[in-house]
């Protein structure tokens, strides 16, 4: 068992000792992290991977956008868009956001990938938060998604996202 104590950046009140008293005999490792400041996150990931067993490679995932996951390309891209929304909207994030990838196509020589999708929100006031001034927020999210997919695939990636209010 790994105990990850978040909010190590917050000094008052400090409940660390209380957690330690109740948990130290039951856990193998304790790591202090700050998700807000991204401190010790890599150390937590490394620690988690130390405990994972070696497994056989699943060759069925070769048909997906990334061989690391066994989900469809559209599902993976939708989750990637959601991740970028949460990372780039901070406290303003609309927690009722859904993402939908409408198309994911490659050109004939398979060097370019074109992705079209929607960000669906449940209330009209969330739409401008995601679009941003002059479309900057939606452009930032699209560019981050495109860069990550380009890094994984080695292909030129174009991502077009639209924000819609669900009825």
mmCIF file of C-alpha atoms in Angstrom:
data_model
loop_
_atom_site.group_PDB
_atom_site.id
_atom_site.type_symbol
_atom_site.label_atom_id
_atom_site.label_comp_id
_atom_site.label_asym_id
_atom_site.label_seq_id
_atom_site.Cartn_x
_atom_site.Cartn_y
_atom_site.Cartn_z
ATOM 1 C CA UNK A 1 0.000 0.000 0.000
ATOM 2 C CA UNK A 2 1.223 3.480 -0.901
ATOM 3 C CA UNK A 3 -0.038 6.470 1.070
ATOM 4 C CA UNK A 4 0.073 9.671 -0.984
ATOM 5 C CA UNK A 5 -0.448 12.732 1.183
ATOM 6 C CA UNK A 6 -1.606 15.572 -1.031
ATOM 7 C CA UNK A 7 -1.494 19.293 -0.268
ATOM 8 C CA UNK A 8 2.074 19.240 1.023
ATOM 9 C CA UNK A 9 2.148 22.886 -0.086
ATOM 10 C CA UNK A 10 -0.441 23.778 2.596
ATOM 11 C CA UNK A 11 1.059 24.281 6.038
ATOM 12 C CA UNK A 12 -2.020 25.165 8.090
ATOM 13 C CA UNK A 13 -3.633 23.058 9.329
ATOM 14 C CA UNK A 14 -1.163 20.202 9.063
ATOM 15 C CA UNK A 15 -2.842 16.831 9.577
ATOM 16 C CA UNK A 16 0.179 14.802 8.495
ATOM 17 C CA UNK A 17 0.947 13.519 12.002
ATOM 18 C CA UNK A 18 -2.630 12.306 12.464
ATOM 19 C CA UNK A 19 -2.489 10.358 9.209
ATOM 20 C CA UNK A 20 0.892 8.918 10.088
ATOM 21 C CA UNK A 21 -0.266 7.651 13.482
ATOM 22 C CA UNK A 22 -3.246 5.843 11.978
ATOM 23 C CA UNK A 23 -1.610 4.529 8.826
ATOM 24 C CA UNK A 24 2.110 4.002 9.222
ATOM 25 C CA UNK A 25 1.787 0.338 10.262
ATOM 26 C CA UNK A 26 -0.528 -0.430 7.327
ATOM 27 C CA UNK A 27 1.379 1.147 4.434
ATOM 28 C CA UNK A 28 4.612 0.247 2.705
ATOM 29 C CA UNK A 29 5.476 3.730 1.439
ATOM 30 C CA UNK A 30 4.445 7.260 2.283
ATOM 31 C CA UNK A 31 4.973 10.078 -0.204
ATOM 32 C CA UNK A 32 4.123 13.749 0.236
ATOM 33 C CA UNK A 33 2.839 15.407 -2.936
ATOM 34 C CA UNK A 34 1.369 18.684 -4.097
ATOM 35 C CA UNK A 35 -0.958 18.179 -7.050
ATOM 36 C CA UNK A 36 -1.444 21.941 -7.306
ATOM 37 C CA UNK A 37 2.290 22.603 -7.664
ATOM 38 C CA UNK A 38 3.032 19.251 -9.376
ATOM 39 C CA UNK A 39 5.580 18.357 -6.703
ATOM 40 C CA UNK A 40 6.654 14.725 -6.318
ATOM 41 C CA UNK A 41 4.070 13.494 -8.858
ATOM 42 C CA UNK A 42 6.744 11.756 -10.916
ATOM 43 C CA UNK A 43 8.070 10.126 -7.754
ATOM 44 C CA UNK A 44 4.574 8.826 -6.990
ATOM 45 C CA UNK A 45 4.239 7.423 -10.511
ATOM 46 C CA UNK A 46 7.640 5.738 -10.260
ATOM 47 C CA UNK A 47 6.688 4.235 -6.915
ATOM 48 C CA UNK A 48 3.393 2.911 -8.292
ATOM 49 C CA UNK A 49 5.137 1.312 -11.267
ATOM 50 C CA UNK A 50 7.528 -0.503 -8.913
ATOM 51 C CA UNK A 51 4.548 -2.456 -7.575
ATOM 52 C CA UNK A 52 2.989 -3.371 -10.917
ATOM 53 C CA UNK A 53 3.622 -6.933 -12.091
ATOM 54 C CA UNK A 54 5.220 -7.657 -15.472
ATOM 55 C CA UNK A 55 2.589 -8.708 -17.948
ATOM 56 C CA UNK A 56 2.307 -10.054 -21.450
ATOM 57 C CA UNK A 57 2.046 -7.551 -24.265
ATOM 58 C CA UNK A 58 -1.455 -7.388 -25.752
ATOM 59 C CA UNK A 59 -0.941 -7.216 -29.520
ATOM 60 C CA UNK A 60 -4.580 -6.268 -30.165
ATOM 61 C CA UNK A 61 -3.794 -2.708 -29.129
ATOM 62 C CA UNK A 62 -1.560 -2.182 -32.194
ATOM 63 C CA UNK A 63 -4.543 -0.884 -34.164
ATOM 64 C CA UNK A 64 -5.150 1.995 -31.743
ATOM 65 C CA UNK A 65 -3.706 5.507 -31.816
ATOM 66 C CA UNK A 66 -1.364 4.611 -28.987
ATOM 67 C CA UNK A 67 -0.241 1.066 -28.224
ATOM 68 C CA UNK A 68 -0.328 1.881 -24.520
ATOM 69 C CA UNK A 69 -4.092 1.708 -24.196
ATOM 70 C CA UNK A 70 -6.724 -0.739 -25.307
ATOM 71 C CA UNK A 71 -9.493 1.693 -26.101
ATOM 72 C CA UNK A 72 -10.630 3.078 -29.414
ATOM 73 C CA UNK A 73 -8.855 6.090 -30.855
ATOM 74 C CA UNK A 74 -11.947 8.259 -30.441
ATOM 75 C CA UNK A 75 -12.303 7.305 -26.778
ATOM 76 C CA UNK A 76 -8.649 7.986 -26.139
ATOM 77 C CA UNK A 77 -8.707 11.365 -27.884
ATOM 78 C CA UNK A 78 -11.910 12.344 -26.047
ATOM 79 C CA UNK A 79 -10.213 11.595 -22.718
ATOM 80 C CA UNK A 80 -7.122 13.513 -23.820
ATOM 81 C CA UNK A 81 -9.307 16.542 -24.614
ATOM 82 C CA UNK A 82 -10.972 16.255 -21.189
ATOM 83 C CA UNK A 83 -7.562 16.130 -19.529
ATOM 84 C CA UNK A 84 -6.452 19.301 -21.308
ATOM 85 C CA UNK A 85 -9.713 21.052 -20.374
ATOM 86 C CA UNK A 86 -9.117 20.325 -16.710
ATOM 87 C CA UNK A 87 -5.444 21.286 -16.876
ATOM 88 C CA UNK A 88 -6.043 24.584 -18.674
ATOM 89 C CA UNK A 89 -9.217 25.873 -17.073
ATOM 90 C CA UNK A 90 -8.112 25.605 -13.442
ATOM 91 C CA UNK A 91 -10.688 26.543 -10.818
ATOM 92 C CA UNK A 92 -13.116 27.651 -13.527
ATOM 93 C CA UNK A 93 -13.490 24.170 -14.968
ATOM 94 C CA UNK A 94 -17.028 23.082 -15.711
ATOM 95 C CA UNK A 95 -17.258 19.698 -14.054
ATOM 96 C CA UNK A 96 -20.196 18.720 -16.225
ATOM 97 C CA UNK A 97 -18.083 18.800 -19.386
ATOM 98 C CA UNK A 98 -18.272 15.899 -21.835
ATOM 99 C CA UNK A 99 -16.188 15.405 -24.947
ATOM 100 C CA UNK A 100 -17.109 13.731 -28.194
ATOM 101 C CA UNK A 101 -14.838 13.020 -31.149
ATOM 102 C CA UNK A 102 -16.815 13.129 -34.390
ATOM 103 C CA UNK A 103 -14.073 12.188 -36.827
ATOM 104 C CA UNK A 104 -10.513 10.966 -36.747
ATOM 105 C CA UNK A 105 -9.124 10.628 -40.265
ATOM 106 C CA UNK A 106 -5.732 10.217 -41.893
ATOM 107 C CA UNK A 107 -4.691 11.456 -45.313
ATOM 108 C CA UNK A 108 -3.872 8.950 -48.074
ATOM 109 C CA UNK A 109 -0.158 8.686 -47.311
ATOM 110 C CA UNK A 110 -0.867 8.459 -43.546
ATOM 111 C CA UNK A 111 1.325 11.420 -42.609
ATOM 112 C CA UNK A 112 -1.441 13.731 -41.381
ATOM 113 C CA UNK A 113 -4.231 13.184 -38.901
ATOM 114 C CA UNK A 114 -7.337 15.383 -38.798
ATOM 115 C CA UNK A 115 -9.506 15.304 -35.680
ATOM 116 C CA UNK A 116 -12.871 17.024 -35.237
ATOM 117 C CA UNK A 117 -14.718 16.999 -31.951
ATOM 118 C CA UNK A 118 -17.099 18.703 -29.572
ATOM 119 C CA UNK A 119 -16.855 19.834 -26.012
ATOM 120 C CA UNK A 120 -20.337 19.556 -24.539
ATOM 121 C CA UNK A 121 -21.349 21.607 -21.504
ATOM 122 C CA UNK A 122 -24.579 21.503 -19.523
ATOM 123 C CA UNK A 123 -25.100 25.272 -19.123
ATOM 124 C CA UNK A 124 -24.621 28.252 -21.466
ATOM 125 C CA UNK A 125 -22.348 30.171 -19.066
ATOM 126 C CA UNK A 126 -19.632 27.492 -19.400
ATOM 127 C CA UNK A 127 -19.289 27.998 -23.148
ATOM 128 C CA UNK A 128 -17.397 31.337 -23.023
ATOM 129 C CA UNK A 129 -15.136 29.955 -20.285
ATOM 130 C CA UNK A 130 -13.984 27.213 -22.639
ATOM 131 C CA UNK A 131 -13.764 29.387 -25.735
ATOM 132 C CA UNK A 132 -11.865 32.179 -23.982
ATOM 133 C CA UNK A 133 -11.195 35.722 -25.167
ATOM 134 C CA UNK A 134 -10.852 35.688 -28.922
ATOM 135 C CA UNK A 135 -10.987 31.888 -28.942
ATOM 136 C CA UNK A 136 -7.650 31.599 -27.125
ATOM 137 C CA UNK A 137 -8.679 28.964 -24.544
ATOM 138 C CA UNK A 138 -10.169 26.522 -27.079
ATOM 139 C CA UNK A 139 -7.145 27.082 -29.320
ATOM 140 C CA UNK A 140 -4.789 26.355 -26.424
ATOM 141 C CA UNK A 141 -6.634 23.119 -25.582
ATOM 142 C CA UNK A 142 -6.683 22.042 -29.255
ATOM 143 C CA UNK A 143 -2.970 22.767 -29.684
ATOM 144 C CA UNK A 144 -2.021 20.797 -26.558
ATOM 145 C CA UNK A 145 -4.050 17.792 -27.750
ATOM 146 C CA UNK A 146 -2.508 18.035 -31.235
ATOM 147 C CA UNK A 147 1.032 18.228 -29.852
ATOM 148 C CA UNK A 148 0.580 15.207 -27.630
ATOM 149 C CA UNK A 149 -0.896 13.075 -30.419
ATOM 150 C CA UNK A 150 1.809 14.270 -32.810
ATOM 151 C CA UNK A 151 4.442 13.218 -30.286
ATOM 152 C CA UNK A 152 2.863 9.751 -29.977
ATOM 153 C CA UNK A 153 2.251 9.132 -33.669
ATOM 154 C CA UNK A 154 4.948 11.134 -35.437
ATOM 155 C CA UNK A 155 2.237 12.525 -37.728
ATOM 156 C CA UNK A 156 1.160 16.088 -38.375
ATOM 157 C CA UNK A 157 -2.051 16.578 -36.365
ATOM 158 C CA UNK A 158 -4.844 19.105 -36.832
ATOM 159 C CA UNK A 159 -7.452 19.301 -34.046
ATOM 160 C CA UNK A 160 -10.683 21.286 -34.457
ATOM 161 C CA UNK A 161 -12.867 21.532 -31.369
ATOM 162 C CA UNK A 162 -16.242 23.246 -31.005
ATOM 163 C CA UNK A 163 -18.090 24.007 -27.756
ATOM 164 C CA UNK A 164 -21.803 23.173 -27.633
ATOM 165 C CA UNK A 165 -24.402 23.460 -24.892
ATOM 166 C CA UNK A 166 -26.313 20.229 -24.333
ATOM 167 C CA UNK A 167 -30.056 20.533 -24.100
#
